[in-house]
Protein backbone atom coordinates (compact mmCIF):
# COMPACT_ATOMS: atom_id res chain seq x y z
CA UNK A 1 39.89 91.29 156.49
CA UNK A 2 38.48 88.95 153.83
CA UNK A 3 40.42 85.93 152.58
CA UNK A 4 38.04 85.42 149.69
CA UNK A 5 39.77 84.38 146.48
CA UNK A 6 39.10 86.83 143.65
CA UNK A 7 37.92 84.99 140.53
CA UNK A 8 37.46 86.31 137.03
CA UNK A 9 34.42 84.67 135.48
CA UNK A 10 34.39 83.36 131.91
CA UNK A 11 32.22 86.33 130.91
CA UNK A 12 32.24 85.65 127.15
CA UNK A 13 31.38 81.97 127.43
CA UNK A 14 27.97 81.35 125.90
CA UNK A 15 28.39 84.11 123.31
CA UNK A 16 31.90 84.24 121.86
CA UNK A 17 32.38 80.52 122.47
CA UNK A 18 30.33 77.74 124.01
CA UNK A 19 29.86 77.64 127.78
CA UNK A 20 29.61 73.84 127.69
CA UNK A 21 32.85 72.24 128.88
CA UNK A 22 32.39 68.96 126.95
CA UNK A 23 31.33 70.76 123.78
CA UNK A 24 34.21 73.24 124.02
CA UNK A 25 36.68 70.42 124.65
CA UNK A 26 35.43 68.57 121.54
CA UNK A 27 35.70 71.72 119.40
CA UNK A 28 39.26 72.47 120.53
CA UNK A 29 40.32 68.85 120.01
CA UNK A 30 38.87 68.94 116.51
CA UNK A 31 40.68 72.11 115.53
CA UNK A 32 43.97 71.01 117.07
CA UNK A 33 43.78 67.63 115.32
CA UNK A 34 43.70 69.43 111.96
CA UNK A 35 46.74 71.61 112.71
CA UNK A 36 50.31 70.52 112.10
CA UNK A 37 53.44 70.87 114.21
CA UNK A 38 55.93 73.09 112.38
CA UNK A 39 57.80 75.20 114.96
CA UNK A 40 57.54 73.25 118.20
CA UNK A 41 58.42 74.11 120.88
CA UNK A 42 57.36 77.72 120.36
CA UNK A 43 58.61 80.33 122.81
CA UNK A 44 55.98 82.83 121.71
CA UNK A 45 52.85 82.69 119.58
CA UNK A 46 50.51 85.29 118.06
CA UNK A 47 46.90 84.17 117.80
CA UNK A 48 43.52 85.89 117.18
CA UNK A 49 40.88 86.82 119.72
CA UNK A 50 37.67 86.88 117.68
CA UNK A 51 34.77 84.54 118.41
CA UNK A 52 35.71 80.90 117.92
CA UNK A 53 33.25 80.60 115.02
CA UNK A 54 35.57 82.91 113.11
CA UNK A 55 39.03 82.10 114.45
CA UNK A 56 38.93 78.83 116.38
CA UNK A 57 40.50 76.80 113.57
CA UNK A 58 43.13 79.47 112.89
CA UNK A 59 44.24 79.73 116.53
CA UNK A 60 44.82 75.97 116.62
CA UNK A 61 47.84 76.32 114.32
CA UNK A 62 49.52 78.57 116.89
CA UNK A 63 48.68 76.48 119.94
CA UNK A 64 49.76 73.28 118.20
CA UNK A 65 53.35 74.56 118.49
CA UNK A 66 53.22 74.73 122.31
CA UNK A 67 54.99 71.99 124.28
CA UNK A 68 53.17 71.52 127.60
CA UNK A 69 55.93 69.30 128.98
CA UNK A 70 58.32 72.25 129.31
CA UNK A 71 55.88 75.16 129.75
CA UNK A 72 55.33 76.21 133.36
CA UNK A 73 54.17 79.79 132.94
CA UNK A 74 52.06 81.44 130.23
CA UNK A 75 52.26 85.21 129.77
CA UNK A 76 49.14 86.43 127.92
CA UNK A 77 49.40 89.96 126.50
CA UNK A 78 46.18 91.39 125.10
CA UNK A 79 45.18 94.87 123.88
CA UNK A 80 42.67 97.00 125.74
CA UNK A 81 39.49 97.51 123.70
CA UNK A 82 37.27 99.34 126.20
CA UNK A 83 39.44 101.28 128.66
CA UNK A 84 42.04 103.87 127.63
CA UNK A 85 45.46 102.90 128.98
CA UNK A 86 48.83 104.54 128.38
CA UNK A 87 50.62 101.76 130.26
CA UNK A 88 50.06 98.07 130.98
CA UNK A 89 47.67 96.79 133.63
CA UNK A 90 47.44 93.72 135.86
CA UNK A 91 44.32 91.97 137.10
CA UNK A 92 43.05 91.81 140.69
CA UNK A 93 41.95 88.22 140.00
CA UNK A 94 43.79 85.24 141.40
CA UNK A 95 41.79 82.68 139.42
CA UNK A 96 40.60 82.86 135.81
CA UNK A 97 37.66 80.55 135.17
CA UNK A 98 37.12 78.62 131.93
CA UNK A 99 34.47 76.01 131.03
CA UNK A 100 37.29 73.43 131.10
CA UNK A 101 39.00 74.18 134.43
CA UNK A 102 40.26 77.14 136.45
CA UNK A 103 43.60 78.78 135.68
CA UNK A 104 45.83 80.15 138.45
CA UNK A 105 47.43 83.59 138.18
CA UNK A 106 51.12 83.56 139.11
CA UNK A 107 51.13 85.80 142.18
CA UNK A 108 54.91 85.72 142.55
CA UNK A 109 55.46 87.14 139.07
CA UNK A 110 52.65 89.64 139.64
CA UNK A 111 54.37 90.81 142.84
CA UNK A 112 57.65 91.26 140.96
CA UNK A 113 55.90 93.26 138.24
CA UNK A 114 54.10 95.45 140.79
CA UNK A 115 57.42 96.38 142.38
CA UNK A 116 58.59 97.98 139.13
CA UNK A 117 55.94 100.70 139.39
CA UNK A 118 55.24 100.32 135.67
CA UNK A 119 51.81 98.68 135.93
CA UNK A 120 48.30 99.89 136.68
CA UNK A 121 45.63 97.77 138.35
CA UNK A 122 42.54 97.17 136.24
CA UNK A 123 39.22 96.59 137.95
CA UNK A 124 37.62 93.17 137.87
CA UNK A 125 34.82 94.68 135.77
CA UNK A 126 37.32 95.95 133.21
CA UNK A 127 38.93 92.52 133.12
CA UNK A 128 35.63 90.73 132.57
CA UNK A 129 34.50 93.23 129.91
CA UNK A 130 37.69 92.65 127.92
CA UNK A 131 37.82 89.71 125.50
CA UNK A 132 41.40 89.86 124.20
CA UNK A 133 42.86 87.83 127.07
CA UNK A 134 39.84 85.62 127.76
CA UNK A 135 39.70 84.22 124.24
CA UNK A 136 43.09 82.58 124.87
CA UNK A 137 42.15 80.96 128.17
CA UNK A 138 40.27 77.90 126.79
CA UNK A 139 43.06 77.18 124.30
CA UNK A 140 45.67 77.60 127.03
CA UNK A 141 43.72 75.26 129.30
CA UNK A 142 43.30 72.67 126.55
CA UNK A 143 46.92 72.81 125.41
CA UNK A 144 48.19 72.49 128.99
CA UNK A 145 45.66 69.94 130.26
CA UNK A 146 48.28 67.17 130.64
CA UNK A 147 50.14 69.46 133.09
CA UNK A 148 47.22 71.48 134.44
CA UNK A 149 48.50 71.42 138.02
CA UNK A 150 52.01 72.46 137.04
CA UNK A 151 51.58 75.83 135.37
CA UNK A 152 50.29 79.35 135.99
CA UNK A 153 49.30 82.32 133.84
CA UNK A 154 50.41 85.96 133.80
CA UNK A 155 47.68 88.04 132.14
CA UNK A 156 48.73 91.56 131.08
CA UNK A 157 46.41 94.13 129.52
CA UNK A 158 48.42 96.33 127.15
CA UNK A 159 47.49 99.96 126.55
CA UNK A 160 48.19 102.31 123.63
CA UNK A 161 51.92 102.41 124.28
CA UNK A 162 54.40 104.77 122.70
CA UNK A 163 57.43 103.25 120.99
CA UNK A 164 59.59 104.17 123.97
CA UNK A 165 57.22 102.43 126.37
CA UNK A 166 57.10 99.32 124.19
CA UNK A 167 60.88 99.30 124.48
CA UNK A 168 60.72 99.73 128.28
CA UNK A 169 58.27 96.86 128.74
CA UNK A 170 60.28 94.76 126.32
CA UNK A 171 63.40 95.31 128.39
CA UNK A 172 61.52 94.52 131.61
CA UNK A 173 59.96 91.29 130.32
CA UNK A 174 62.97 90.01 128.38
CA UNK A 175 64.32 88.00 131.29
CA UNK A 176 61.11 85.96 131.31
CA UNK A 177 61.37 85.08 127.62
CA UNK A 178 64.97 84.00 128.27
CA UNK A 179 63.56 81.27 130.55
CA UNK A 180 62.51 78.28 128.36
CA UNK A 181 59.78 77.42 130.88
CA UNK A 182 57.90 80.58 129.93
CA UNK A 183 55.58 80.95 126.94
CA UNK A 184 54.38 84.29 125.58
CA UNK A 185 50.92 84.41 123.99
CA UNK A 186 50.21 87.59 122.05
CA UNK A 187 46.54 88.30 121.40
CA UNK A 188 45.94 90.03 118.10
CA UNK A 189 43.62 90.10 115.13
CA UNK A 190 44.97 91.81 112.03
CA UNK A 191 43.45 94.32 109.62
CA UNK A 192 40.06 95.81 110.60
CA UNK A 193 38.80 97.21 107.28
CA UNK A 194 35.81 99.39 106.47
CA UNK A 195 34.00 102.62 107.36
CA UNK A 196 33.29 101.32 110.84
CA UNK A 197 37.03 101.20 111.53
CA UNK A 198 37.83 104.36 109.55
CA UNK A 199 40.28 102.38 107.49
CA UNK A 200 39.86 101.64 103.78
CA UNK A 201 43.37 101.27 102.42
CA UNK A 202 43.19 99.67 98.98
CA UNK A 203 46.04 98.71 96.69
CA UNK A 204 44.31 98.32 93.31
CA UNK A 205 47.29 96.42 91.89
CA UNK A 206 46.30 93.49 94.11
CA UNK A 207 42.89 93.12 92.46
CA UNK A 208 39.88 92.58 94.75
CA UNK A 209 39.77 94.44 98.08
CA UNK A 210 40.22 91.25 100.08
CA UNK A 211 43.40 90.53 98.12
CA UNK A 212 44.74 93.95 99.06
CA UNK A 213 43.95 93.34 102.74
CA UNK A 214 45.55 89.89 102.60
CA UNK A 215 48.70 91.30 101.02
CA UNK A 216 48.87 94.09 103.60
CA UNK A 217 48.58 91.65 106.50
CA UNK A 218 51.12 89.22 105.05
CA UNK A 219 53.53 92.10 104.61
CA UNK A 220 53.16 92.86 108.32
CA UNK A 221 53.53 89.20 109.29
CA UNK A 222 56.74 88.90 107.29
CA UNK A 223 58.14 91.93 109.10
CA UNK A 224 57.11 90.51 112.50
CA UNK A 225 59.01 87.32 111.69
CA UNK A 226 62.18 89.38 111.37
CA UNK A 227 61.83 90.26 115.08
CA UNK A 228 62.75 93.89 114.44
CA UNK A 229 60.58 96.40 116.36
CA UNK A 230 61.81 99.35 114.27
CA UNK A 231 60.80 97.71 110.99
CA UNK A 232 57.36 96.90 112.42
CA UNK A 233 56.92 100.47 113.67
CA UNK A 234 57.88 101.86 110.26
CA UNK A 235 55.39 99.51 108.58
CA UNK A 236 52.59 100.79 110.85
CA UNK A 237 53.55 104.41 110.19
CA UNK A 238 53.51 103.84 106.44
CA UNK A 239 50.30 101.82 106.07
CA UNK A 240 48.45 102.56 109.33
CA UNK A 241 47.17 98.98 109.37
CA UNK A 242 44.53 98.58 112.07
CA UNK A 243 46.17 95.59 113.78
CA UNK A 244 44.43 95.73 117.16
CA UNK A 245 47.24 93.86 118.92
CA UNK A 246 49.98 96.05 117.47
CA UNK A 247 51.13 97.22 120.91
CA UNK A 248 51.39 93.70 122.42
CA UNK A 249 53.24 92.69 119.24
CA UNK A 250 55.52 95.71 119.63
CA UNK A 251 56.27 94.68 123.21
CA UNK A 252 57.03 91.11 122.10
CA UNK A 253 59.44 92.30 119.40
CA UNK A 254 61.26 94.41 121.99
CA UNK A 255 61.24 91.48 124.43
CA UNK A 256 62.83 89.31 121.76
CA UNK A 257 65.40 91.95 120.84
CA UNK A 258 66.45 92.44 124.46
CA UNK A 259 66.54 88.68 125.10
CA UNK A 260 68.90 88.20 122.18
CA UNK A 261 71.10 91.03 123.48
CA UNK A 262 71.27 89.37 126.89
CA UNK A 263 72.19 86.02 125.36
CA UNK A 264 74.93 87.62 123.30
CA UNK A 265 76.37 89.19 126.44
CA UNK A 266 76.47 85.84 128.23
CA UNK A 267 77.44 83.78 125.19
CA UNK A 268 79.40 86.10 122.87
CA UNK A 269 80.05 84.88 119.37
CA UNK A 270 83.74 84.89 118.56
CA UNK A 271 84.93 85.34 115.03
CA UNK A 272 88.40 84.37 113.86
CA UNK A 273 90.22 87.18 112.18
CA UNK A 274 91.62 86.43 108.77
CA UNK A 275 95.36 86.66 108.58
CA UNK A 276 96.60 89.32 106.25
CA UNK A 277 98.65 88.00 103.38
CA UNK A 278 102.18 89.26 103.30
CA UNK A 279 103.06 91.31 100.29
CA UNK A 280 105.74 89.62 98.10
């Protein structure tokens, strides 16, 4: 029986982002230095997974809100681009490599998730072919470098879930969001527009096509901020926006909803009843 540690290589390094550790470190520092703290400490962030040439600066604004001093576990939920999945899948890897340093998969949490029977096991090849999780590894490593020996990651590949399954996974994962030591990273780009994506929605009242796309995405972002999975689902049904991380986002919204429900059960809000005025 082999005791060899299973490692996921940084398969997109050298193409989607630089494979040079020092160069990557300098790039991330530069982008982070230009971002501002507005919502720190964040409990969950949504950030893109395109090549860093396109989205490196944008992602910095999300990661700037992470507080490494309290974060001990990072859940990374990314959509599956290459393999059809109707559920969520976990990796066989124990170590995820980055050009900065290696990240350790939380085997205890993985064991707990396996016991639920709700997860598939993706192959190492599937994991290394997929970019949606990997593109968040360098930023996670950089953000957490001051506590790099004190945290672990929980990578989850999210399939094309039905609304009911998004609710089920949200309920399952809600206890982890309730723990302030856990951070949820949701991997998602927004609208994919054009013939290639079979999506050409255009609201002429917005002017140029890019204005229409921008308005459509901002509409979705505003709905996401309301933390209501039903509203987000209705938005997708109405506009069919090609948000590639819509299922991880749907899971997060259900996680948030269930976490709030749990908190209300433990810490119910009491309202004082107004006394009725006596009739003269």
